[in-house]
């Protein structure tokens, strides 16, 4: 891997053991020869694994004995030519050595916000081309001063060939500006801290884009940030200087702690502590805080001994990509931010923060981005190079080379041209820095997705359309290295099926080459199409209409007030005649329907919001009850019919049963349905491996319920660990399906 300081590490290790020889990078990996006393050579080999630099990953280590030669000293040789197998490191948190120097008054980089070394600092976001070398980074405009150059050229130094190395003399610097571009008097950092303490909103330039920052404990400031960000109700992420501060407002276990402190520095979802000091507007109607620790020197300087937590939310307007260029920031964010804390080191490619929640002691990615990109996912077998472009929501692209798949950073929902451009930039960036020219392009079956249109416009390579839920199945299989056929339980919000309807509650049987749809949730109309996604009450009415028929409004449930008396006839007509109401078997929409029915939420500001709140509510509902449901053969597949459940729910809502208990029993019911269908599919096919994929499996309660149930029935259950179960992981599945397509 490039930029992780492996060769200098080998150099220092060889010196420490008094060995002679050489080390060189080649397309096949790192080659090295050492010569010396046997015990020293053994200690050296052990050290290669045990003391390797934090960013290096050794996948295999082989050695053989060769005859001694006459030589002196140990040297680093130029990289070998030939076909490349280059891998670039992800962006990385400040390492312990640099952190010590950052707060050491005697160090020449004391309080310098751009300190880094071969073990840490920006990588993916500053590289502009291949090979990774300073002129091909956004550091090209900062010539090294003599002190930095000496470090850069000394193989024994921690900064040997560290491309982003810099100091206050030669490197980037900080600026603080107000909306009019004026720079307030005084030190930018000290002034920023004071402004934040006073409740001001700052746009802070980071590694992969801008954050909007306010003091998370200041209610007025957080409320003002929400007001200025407009209709956005998404929870804000927060950043704390240390675990001690995190412990004041959130609960975490060892796995969560390890993730928080790891060099990738993702946002980790942590349960809220009762009576915490964080402003309620940070994450309303949500049982969790998204928490991260500082990951740039600037963050460390801003937060240490200053704040319990800062809100650090992506600097963007709703539905737009995160802002990463300075001119753009001045325009777009000046409606929101009072001040701008910026610097003159360029961000070459925007990269949002990653988001993880812990599930059964392992990370479950909700968003795989900064810190993980462009780390490879190993495929079960080598294949032709593919570019896969994802679907519509939570866009990412995936590039493959041999048996490695490189998934891009999170791009956002592809609903406008700005996001599409960002997707193209991500694809170009990955192709360039990885030196990959794809031979095939894979895209979703949906002809109208912007990603599909983009894929179709790429000249000179065959295109392969992949069914959405098949891609989910393959994505989960690929990251577990599975071959052959499996049962796929694929639950998500939306995806075009091969029959032209909208799928989302699917039981598939298949592998990379093909699949069959052997089970599904009963389809109901999606009243108003996209409007039904923003207004879950529409799905509640659709399911109730299917359960109760024309008299649905006579049920007189509170949520029905969403449809005024005068419009009810029209609404029913829309359902019956399917006007702008495609049929859907969506599991995400089933969650929406139940959330609306029990009075939790009738409208949402982002896809999946109702389901997230339903899960939070269900966590406090202590019941093992399962609602009645039916399953039977319909049109060659098993159909799961939840109408009996809806009839029961209507009665319970009328009787005033606590919503938490209903939410929990609903989760239990979906899990029970999975168990029943999988049992039938196993009996018919002999298959006992089940993959769980689709955005609904971001739901920890449901994932746990399904996992435990199926495991108890002796199924081998596979859940996502390396890529998100949502559409952010879809491109991986598209890529392997395309790569396995014969004759393409
Ligand atoms: Zn460092
Ligand atoms: Zn310098
Ligand atoms: Fe999906």
PDB file of C-alpha atoms in Angstrom, residues 294-513:
ATOM      1  CA  UNK A 294     -11.319  14.461  16.715  1.00  0.00           C
ATOM      2  CA  UNK A 295      -9.530  13.313  13.571  1.00  0.00           C
ATOM      3  CA  UNK A 296      -7.551  16.318  12.404  1.00  0.00           C
ATOM      4  CA  UNK A 297      -5.021  18.365  14.383  1.00  0.00           C
ATOM      5  CA  UNK A 298      -7.433  21.294  14.036  1.00  0.00           C
ATOM      6  CA  UNK A 299     -10.200  19.304  15.734  1.00  0.00           C
ATOM      7  CA  UNK A 300      -7.871  18.375  18.590  1.00  0.00           C
ATOM      8  CA  UNK A 301      -6.857  22.010  19.037  1.00  0.00           C
ATOM      9  CA  UNK A 302     -10.444  23.294  18.925  1.00  0.00           C
ATOM     10  CA  UNK A 303     -11.912  20.793  21.355  1.00  0.00           C
ATOM     11  CA  UNK A 304      -9.304  19.923  23.965  1.00  0.00           C
ATOM     12  CA  UNK A 305     -10.219  21.281  27.406  1.00  0.00           C
ATOM     13  CA  UNK A 306     -12.881  23.413  25.742  1.00  0.00           C
ATOM     14  CA  UNK A 307     -16.124  21.620  25.024  1.00  0.00           C
ATOM     15  CA  UNK A 308     -18.042  18.542  26.113  1.00  0.00           C
ATOM     16  CA  UNK A 309     -19.112  18.242  22.498  1.00  0.00           C
ATOM     17  CA  UNK A 310     -19.429  20.269  19.322  1.00  0.00           C
ATOM     18  CA  UNK A 311     -22.115  19.601  16.760  1.00  0.00           C
ATOM     19  CA  UNK A 312     -20.137  18.707  13.618  1.00  0.00           C
ATOM     20  CA  UNK A 313     -22.683  18.173  10.903  1.00  0.00           C
ATOM     21  CA  UNK A 314     -21.988  18.017   7.178  1.00  0.00           C
ATOM     22  CA  UNK A 315     -21.834  21.474   5.644  1.00  0.00           C
ATOM     23  CA  UNK A 316     -24.444  21.283   2.945  1.00  0.00           C
ATOM     24  CA  UNK A 317     -27.949  22.306   2.005  1.00  0.00           C
ATOM     25  CA  UNK A 318     -30.599  19.601   2.198  1.00  0.00           C
ATOM     26  CA  UNK A 319     -30.187  17.021  -0.574  1.00  0.00           C
ATOM     27  CA  UNK A 320     -26.927  18.565  -1.819  1.00  0.00           C
ATOM     28  CA  UNK A 321     -23.460  17.029  -1.482  1.00  0.00           C
ATOM     29  CA  UNK A 322     -21.149  18.139   1.331  1.00  0.00           C
ATOM     30  CA  UNK A 323     -19.375  21.389   0.443  1.00  0.00           C
ATOM     31  CA  UNK A 324     -15.592  21.015  -0.008  1.00  0.00           C
ATOM     32  CA  UNK A 325     -14.394  23.949  -2.087  1.00  0.00           C
ATOM     33  CA  UNK A 326     -13.756  27.328  -0.525  1.00  0.00           C
ATOM     34  CA  UNK A 327     -15.589  29.479  -3.076  1.00  0.00           C
ATOM     35  CA  UNK A 328     -18.587  27.159  -2.897  1.00  0.00           C
ATOM     36  CA  UNK A 329     -18.512  27.309   0.911  1.00  0.00           C
ATOM     37  CA  UNK A 330     -18.626  31.104   0.877  1.00  0.00           C
ATOM     38  CA  UNK A 331     -21.705  31.012  -1.328  1.00  0.00           C
ATOM     39  CA  UNK A 332     -23.668  28.052  -0.082  1.00  0.00           C
ATOM     40  CA  UNK A 333     -22.922  28.132   3.635  1.00  0.00           C
ATOM     41  CA  UNK A 334     -23.097  31.876   4.262  1.00  0.00           C
ATOM     42  CA  UNK A 335     -26.848  31.482   4.819  1.00  0.00           C
ATOM     43  CA  UNK A 336     -26.051  29.190   7.728  1.00  0.00           C
ATOM     44  CA  UNK A 337     -22.626  29.985   9.181  1.00  0.00           C
ATOM     45  CA  UNK A 338     -21.641  33.183  11.022  1.00  0.00           C
ATOM     46  CA  UNK A 339     -17.921  32.573  10.523  1.00  0.00           C
ATOM     47  CA  UNK A 340     -15.643  30.407   8.411  1.00  0.00           C
ATOM     48  CA  UNK A 341     -12.601  28.645   9.862  1.00  0.00           C
ATOM     49  CA  UNK A 342     -10.720  27.707   6.714  1.00  0.00           C
ATOM     50  CA  UNK A 343      -7.259  26.829   5.448  1.00  0.00           C
ATOM     51  CA  UNK A 344      -5.369  26.859   2.184  1.00  0.00           C
ATOM     52  CA  UNK A 345      -4.701  23.146   1.782  1.00  0.00           C
ATOM     53  CA  UNK A 346      -6.978  21.974  -1.013  1.00  0.00           C
ATOM     54  CA  UNK A 347      -9.460  19.126  -0.703  1.00  0.00           C
ATOM     55  CA  UNK A 348      -9.287  17.271  -3.997  1.00  0.00           C
ATOM     56  CA  UNK A 349     -12.321  15.057  -3.564  1.00  0.00           C
ATOM     57  CA  UNK A 350     -15.202  15.432  -1.135  1.00  0.00           C
ATOM     58  CA  UNK A 351     -15.543  12.673   1.417  1.00  0.00           C
ATOM     59  CA  UNK A 352     -18.211  12.616   4.121  1.00  0.00           C
ATOM     60  CA  UNK A 353     -17.753  11.074   7.549  1.00  0.00           C
ATOM     61  CA  UNK A 354     -18.456   7.370   7.935  1.00  0.00           C
ATOM     62  CA  UNK A 355     -21.327   6.215  10.168  1.00  0.00           C
ATOM     63  CA  UNK A 356     -21.348   2.928  12.085  1.00  0.00           C
ATOM     64  CA  UNK A 357     -23.474   1.240  14.669  1.00  0.00           C
ATOM     65  CA  UNK A 358     -22.382  -1.787  16.603  1.00  0.00           C
ATOM     66  CA  UNK A 359     -24.390  -4.956  16.224  1.00  0.00           C
ATOM     67  CA  UNK A 360     -23.515  -8.130  18.138  1.00  0.00           C
ATOM     68  CA  UNK A 361     -20.006  -6.917  18.880  1.00  0.00           C
ATOM     69  CA  UNK A 362     -19.234  -6.053  15.260  1.00  0.00           C
ATOM     70  CA  UNK A 363     -19.457  -2.861  13.240  1.00  0.00           C
ATOM     71  CA  UNK A 364     -22.473  -2.417  10.970  1.00  0.00           C
ATOM     72  CA  UNK A 365     -21.868   0.318   8.424  1.00  0.00           C
ATOM     73  CA  UNK A 366     -24.644   2.801   7.805  1.00  0.00           C
ATOM     74  CA  UNK A 367     -22.275   4.854   5.682  1.00  0.00           C
ATOM     75  CA  UNK A 368     -18.809   3.732   4.591  1.00  0.00           C
ATOM     76  CA  UNK A 369     -16.762   6.759   3.665  1.00  0.00           C
ATOM     77  CA  UNK A 370     -13.831   8.754   5.130  1.00  0.00           C
ATOM     78  CA  UNK A 371     -11.279   6.586   6.927  1.00  0.00           C
ATOM     79  CA  UNK A 372     -12.297   3.424   5.057  1.00  0.00           C
ATOM     80  CA  UNK A 373     -12.152   4.588   1.442  1.00  0.00           C
ATOM     81  CA  UNK A 374     -10.349   3.367  -0.659  1.00  0.00           C
ATOM     82  CA  UNK A 375      -9.613   0.240   1.386  1.00  0.00           C
ATOM     83  CA  UNK A 376     -10.371  -2.853  -0.717  1.00  0.00           C
ATOM     84  CA  UNK A 377     -12.959  -5.556  -0.193  1.00  0.00           C
ATOM     85  CA  UNK A 378     -11.499  -8.892  -1.247  1.00  0.00           C
ATOM     86  CA  UNK A 379     -13.655 -10.734  -3.778  1.00  0.00           C
ATOM     87  CA  UNK A 380     -13.865 -14.545  -3.736  1.00  0.00           C
ATOM     88  CA  UNK A 381     -12.163 -14.715  -7.166  1.00  0.00           C
ATOM     89  CA  UNK A 382     -10.356 -12.448  -9.666  1.00  0.00           C
ATOM     90  CA  UNK A 383     -12.540 -10.939 -12.369  1.00  0.00           C
ATOM     91  CA  UNK A 384     -12.504  -8.377 -15.181  1.00  0.00           C
ATOM     92  CA  UNK A 385     -12.388  -4.731 -14.110  1.00  0.00           C
ATOM     93  CA  UNK A 386     -15.887  -3.365 -13.571  1.00  0.00           C
ATOM     94  CA  UNK A 387     -17.243   0.079 -12.758  1.00  0.00           C
ATOM     95  CA  UNK A 388     -20.553  -0.227 -10.906  1.00  0.00           C
ATOM     96  CA  UNK A 389     -22.518   2.967 -10.332  1.00  0.00           C
ATOM     97  CA  UNK A 390     -25.080   2.032  -7.642  1.00  0.00           C
ATOM     98  CA  UNK A 391     -28.732   3.017  -7.652  1.00  0.00           C
ATOM     99  CA  UNK A 392     -30.352   6.283  -6.530  1.00  0.00           C
ATOM    100  CA  UNK A 393     -30.212   6.655  -2.746  1.00  0.00           C
ATOM    101  CA  UNK A 394     -26.946   6.713  -0.774  1.00  0.00           C
ATOM    102  CA  UNK A 395     -24.948   6.605  -3.978  1.00  0.00           C
ATOM    103  CA  UNK A 396     -21.482   5.058  -4.194  1.00  0.00           C
ATOM    104  CA  UNK A 397     -19.492   3.598  -7.062  1.00  0.00           C
ATOM    105  CA  UNK A 398     -17.383   0.454  -7.028  1.00  0.00           C
ATOM    106  CA  UNK A 399     -14.304  -0.332  -9.123  1.00  0.00           C
ATOM    107  CA  UNK A 400     -12.713  -3.764  -9.297  1.00  0.00           C
ATOM    108  CA  UNK A 401      -9.234  -4.988 -10.212  1.00  0.00           C
ATOM    109  CA  UNK A 402      -8.444  -8.709 -10.057  1.00  0.00           C
ATOM    110  CA  UNK A 403      -9.915  -9.902  -6.776  1.00  0.00           C
ATOM    111  CA  UNK A 404     -10.152  -6.464  -5.169  1.00  0.00           C
ATOM    112  CA  UNK A 405     -13.193  -4.205  -5.061  1.00  0.00           C
ATOM    113  CA  UNK A 406     -12.791  -0.518  -4.234  1.00  0.00           C
ATOM    114  CA  UNK A 407     -15.980   1.103  -3.027  1.00  0.00           C
ATOM    115  CA  UNK A 408     -16.070   4.893  -3.214  1.00  0.00           C
ATOM    116  CA  UNK A 409     -16.989   7.346  -0.503  1.00  0.00           C
ATOM    117  CA  UNK A 410     -20.638   8.144   0.214  1.00  0.00           C
ATOM    118  CA  UNK A 411     -22.044  10.480  -2.434  1.00  0.00           C
ATOM    119  CA  UNK A 412     -25.616  11.117  -1.307  1.00  0.00           C
ATOM    120  CA  UNK A 413     -29.004  10.708  -2.946  1.00  0.00           C
ATOM    121  CA  UNK A 414     -28.818  11.066  -6.719  1.00  0.00           C
ATOM    122  CA  UNK A 415     -31.812  13.313  -7.113  1.00  0.00           C
ATOM    123  CA  UNK A 416     -30.131  16.285  -8.750  1.00  0.00           C
ATOM    124  CA  UNK A 417     -27.268  17.103 -11.077  1.00  0.00           C
ATOM    125  CA  UNK A 418     -24.983  18.358  -8.312  1.00  0.00           C
ATOM    126  CA  UNK A 419     -24.995  14.915  -6.702  1.00  0.00           C
ATOM    127  CA  UNK A 420     -24.565  13.191 -10.060  1.00  0.00           C
ATOM    128  CA  UNK A 421     -21.495  15.335 -10.789  1.00  0.00           C
ATOM    129  CA  UNK A 422     -20.116  14.316  -7.413  1.00  0.00           C
ATOM    130  CA  UNK A 423     -20.621  10.650  -8.361  1.00  0.00           C
ATOM    131  CA  UNK A 424     -18.764  11.150 -11.641  1.00  0.00           C
ATOM    132  CA  UNK A 425     -15.924  12.890  -9.794  1.00  0.00           C
ATOM    133  CA  UNK A 426     -15.679  10.005  -7.355  1.00  0.00           C
ATOM    134  CA  UNK A 427     -15.548   7.480 -10.198  1.00  0.00           C
ATOM    135  CA  UNK A 428     -12.871   9.489 -12.057  1.00  0.00           C
ATOM    136  CA  UNK A 429     -10.841   9.964  -8.889  1.00  0.00           C
ATOM    137  CA  UNK A 430     -10.847   6.262  -8.041  1.00  0.00           C
ATOM    138  CA  UNK A 431      -9.996   5.268 -11.621  1.00  0.00           C
ATOM    139  CA  UNK A 432      -7.107   7.705 -11.685  1.00  0.00           C
ATOM    140  CA  UNK A 433      -5.487   7.027  -8.326  1.00  0.00           C
ATOM    141  CA  UNK A 434      -5.999   3.272  -8.618  1.00  0.00           C
ATOM    142  CA  UNK A 435      -4.930   3.289 -12.262  1.00  0.00           C
ATOM    143  CA  UNK A 436      -7.915   1.148 -13.314  1.00  0.00           C
ATOM    144  CA  UNK A 437      -9.664   1.198 -16.698  1.00  0.00           C
ATOM    145  CA  UNK A 438     -12.948  -0.662 -16.383  1.00  0.00           C
ATOM    146  CA  UNK A 439     -13.917  -3.185 -19.072  1.00  0.00           C
ATOM    147  CA  UNK A 440     -17.581  -3.340 -18.044  1.00  0.00           C
ATOM    148  CA  UNK A 441     -20.090  -0.920 -16.542  1.00  0.00           C
ATOM    149  CA  UNK A 442     -22.860  -2.136 -14.216  1.00  0.00           C
ATOM    150  CA  UNK A 443     -25.962  -0.135 -13.328  1.00  0.00           C
ATOM    151  CA  UNK A 444     -29.420  -0.568 -11.829  1.00  0.00           C
ATOM    152  CA  UNK A 445     -32.329  -1.971 -13.814  1.00  0.00           C
ATOM    153  CA  UNK A 446     -34.244   1.298 -13.296  1.00  0.00           C
ATOM    154  CA  UNK A 447     -33.895   3.267 -16.557  1.00  0.00           C
ATOM    155  CA  UNK A 448     -34.577   6.689 -15.010  1.00  0.00           C
ATOM    156  CA  UNK A 449     -32.031   6.743 -12.183  1.00  0.00           C
ATOM    157  CA  UNK A 450     -29.400   9.400 -12.844  1.00  0.00           C
ATOM    158  CA  UNK A 451     -26.766   6.732 -12.193  1.00  0.00           C
ATOM    159  CA  UNK A 452     -28.238   4.593 -15.001  1.00  0.00           C
ATOM    160  CA  UNK A 453     -28.274   7.536 -17.395  1.00  0.00           C
ATOM    161  CA  UNK A 454     -24.645   8.266 -16.469  1.00  0.00           C
ATOM    162  CA  UNK A 455     -23.635   4.621 -17.034  1.00  0.00           C
ATOM    163  CA  UNK A 456     -25.388   4.523 -20.401  1.00  0.00           C
ATOM    164  CA  UNK A 457     -23.411   7.575 -21.458  1.00  0.00           C
ATOM    165  CA  UNK A 458     -20.001   5.937 -20.935  1.00  0.00           C
ATOM    166  CA  UNK A 459     -18.642   5.077 -24.375  1.00  0.00           C
ATOM    167  CA  UNK A 460     -16.861   1.981 -25.544  1.00  0.00           C
ATOM    168  CA  UNK A 461     -17.640  -0.507 -22.781  1.00  0.00           C
ATOM    169  CA  UNK A 462     -20.489  -3.002 -22.490  1.00  0.00           C
ATOM    170  CA  UNK A 463     -23.213  -2.102 -19.951  1.00  0.00           C
ATOM    171  CA  UNK A 464     -24.948  -4.596 -17.724  1.00  0.00           C
ATOM    172  CA  UNK A 465     -28.237  -3.851 -15.948  1.00  0.00           C
ATOM    173  CA  UNK A 466     -28.522  -5.527 -12.554  1.00  0.00           C
ATOM    174  CA  UNK A 467     -31.766  -6.027 -10.646  1.00  0.00           C
ATOM    175  CA  UNK A 468     -31.649  -4.050  -7.404  1.00  0.00           C
ATOM    176  CA  UNK A 469     -32.336  -6.819  -4.896  1.00  0.00           C
ATOM    177  CA  UNK A 470     -30.140  -9.283  -6.726  1.00  0.00           C
ATOM    178  CA  UNK A 471     -27.324  -6.750  -6.259  1.00  0.00           C
ATOM    179  CA  UNK A 472     -28.071  -6.567  -2.520  1.00  0.00           C
ATOM    180  CA  UNK A 473     -27.870 -10.361  -2.291  1.00  0.00           C
ATOM    181  CA  UNK A 474     -24.575 -10.456  -4.208  1.00  0.00           C
ATOM    182  CA  UNK A 475     -23.125  -7.634  -2.116  1.00  0.00           C
ATOM    183  CA  UNK A 476     -23.576  -9.586   1.100  1.00  0.00           C
ATOM    184  CA  UNK A 477     -22.329 -12.830  -0.514  1.00  0.00           C
ATOM    185  CA  UNK A 478     -19.244 -11.080  -1.923  1.00  0.00           C
ATOM    186  CA  UNK A 479     -18.039  -9.593   1.337  1.00  0.00           C
ATOM    187  CA  UNK A 480     -18.297 -13.044   2.957  1.00  0.00           C
ATOM    188  CA  UNK A 481     -16.585 -14.721   0.009  1.00  0.00           C
ATOM    189  CA  UNK A 482     -19.574 -17.001  -0.620  1.00  0.00           C
ATOM    190  CA  UNK A 483     -19.988 -19.046  -3.801  1.00  0.00           C
ATOM    191  CA  UNK A 484     -22.903 -21.146  -5.029  1.00  0.00           C
ATOM    192  CA  UNK A 485     -26.508 -20.360  -4.129  1.00  0.00           C
ATOM    193  CA  UNK A 486     -28.057 -18.897  -1.000  1.00  0.00           C
ATOM    194  CA  UNK A 487     -31.376 -17.707   0.311  1.00  0.00           C
ATOM    195  CA  UNK A 488     -31.486 -13.905   0.280  1.00  0.00           C
ATOM    196  CA  UNK A 489     -33.784 -12.009   2.629  1.00  0.00           C
ATOM    197  CA  UNK A 490     -33.688  -8.568   1.033  1.00  0.00           C
ATOM    198  CA  UNK A 491     -35.672  -5.845   2.789  1.00  0.00           C
ATOM    199  CA  UNK A 492     -35.467  -2.223   1.690  1.00  0.00           C
ATOM    200  CA  UNK A 493     -37.496   0.772   0.617  1.00  0.00           C
ATOM    201  CA  UNK A 494     -37.535   0.537  -3.126  1.00  0.00           C
ATOM    202  CA  UNK A 495     -36.070  -1.123  -6.195  1.00  0.00           C
ATOM    203  CA  UNK A 496     -37.432  -1.896  -9.639  1.00  0.00           C
ATOM    204  CA  UNK A 497     -38.375  -5.552 -10.052  1.00  0.00           C
ATOM    205  CA  UNK A 498     -38.153  -7.660 -13.181  1.00  0.00           C
ATOM    206  CA  UNK A 499     -41.969  -7.583 -13.380  1.00  0.00           C
ATOM    207  CA  UNK A 500     -42.114  -3.788 -13.469  1.00  0.00           C
ATOM    208  CA  UNK A 501     -43.454  -3.403  -9.910  1.00  0.00           C
ATOM    209  CA  UNK A 502     -41.585  -1.863  -6.984  1.00  0.00           C
ATOM    210  CA  UNK A 503     -39.943  -4.530  -4.848  1.00  0.00           C
ATOM    211  CA  UNK A 504     -38.637  -4.302  -1.294  1.00  0.00           C
ATOM    212  CA  UNK A 505     -39.825  -7.234   0.835  1.00  0.00           C
ATOM    213  CA  UNK A 506     -38.102 -10.041  -1.046  1.00  0.00           C
ATOM    214  CA  UNK A 507     -37.037 -13.636  -0.554  1.00  0.00           C
ATOM    215  CA  UNK A 508     -34.630 -14.526  -3.337  1.00  0.00           C
ATOM    216  CA  UNK A 509     -32.802 -17.715  -4.123  1.00  0.00           C
ATOM    217  CA  UNK A 510     -29.666 -17.482  -6.181  1.00  0.00           C
ATOM    218  CA  UNK A 511     -26.003 -16.533  -6.569  1.00  0.00           C
ATOM    219  CA  UNK A 512     -23.919 -14.166  -8.675  1.00  0.00           C
ATOM    220  CA  UNK A 513     -25.088 -15.548 -12.033  1.00  0.00           C
TER     221      UNK A 513
END
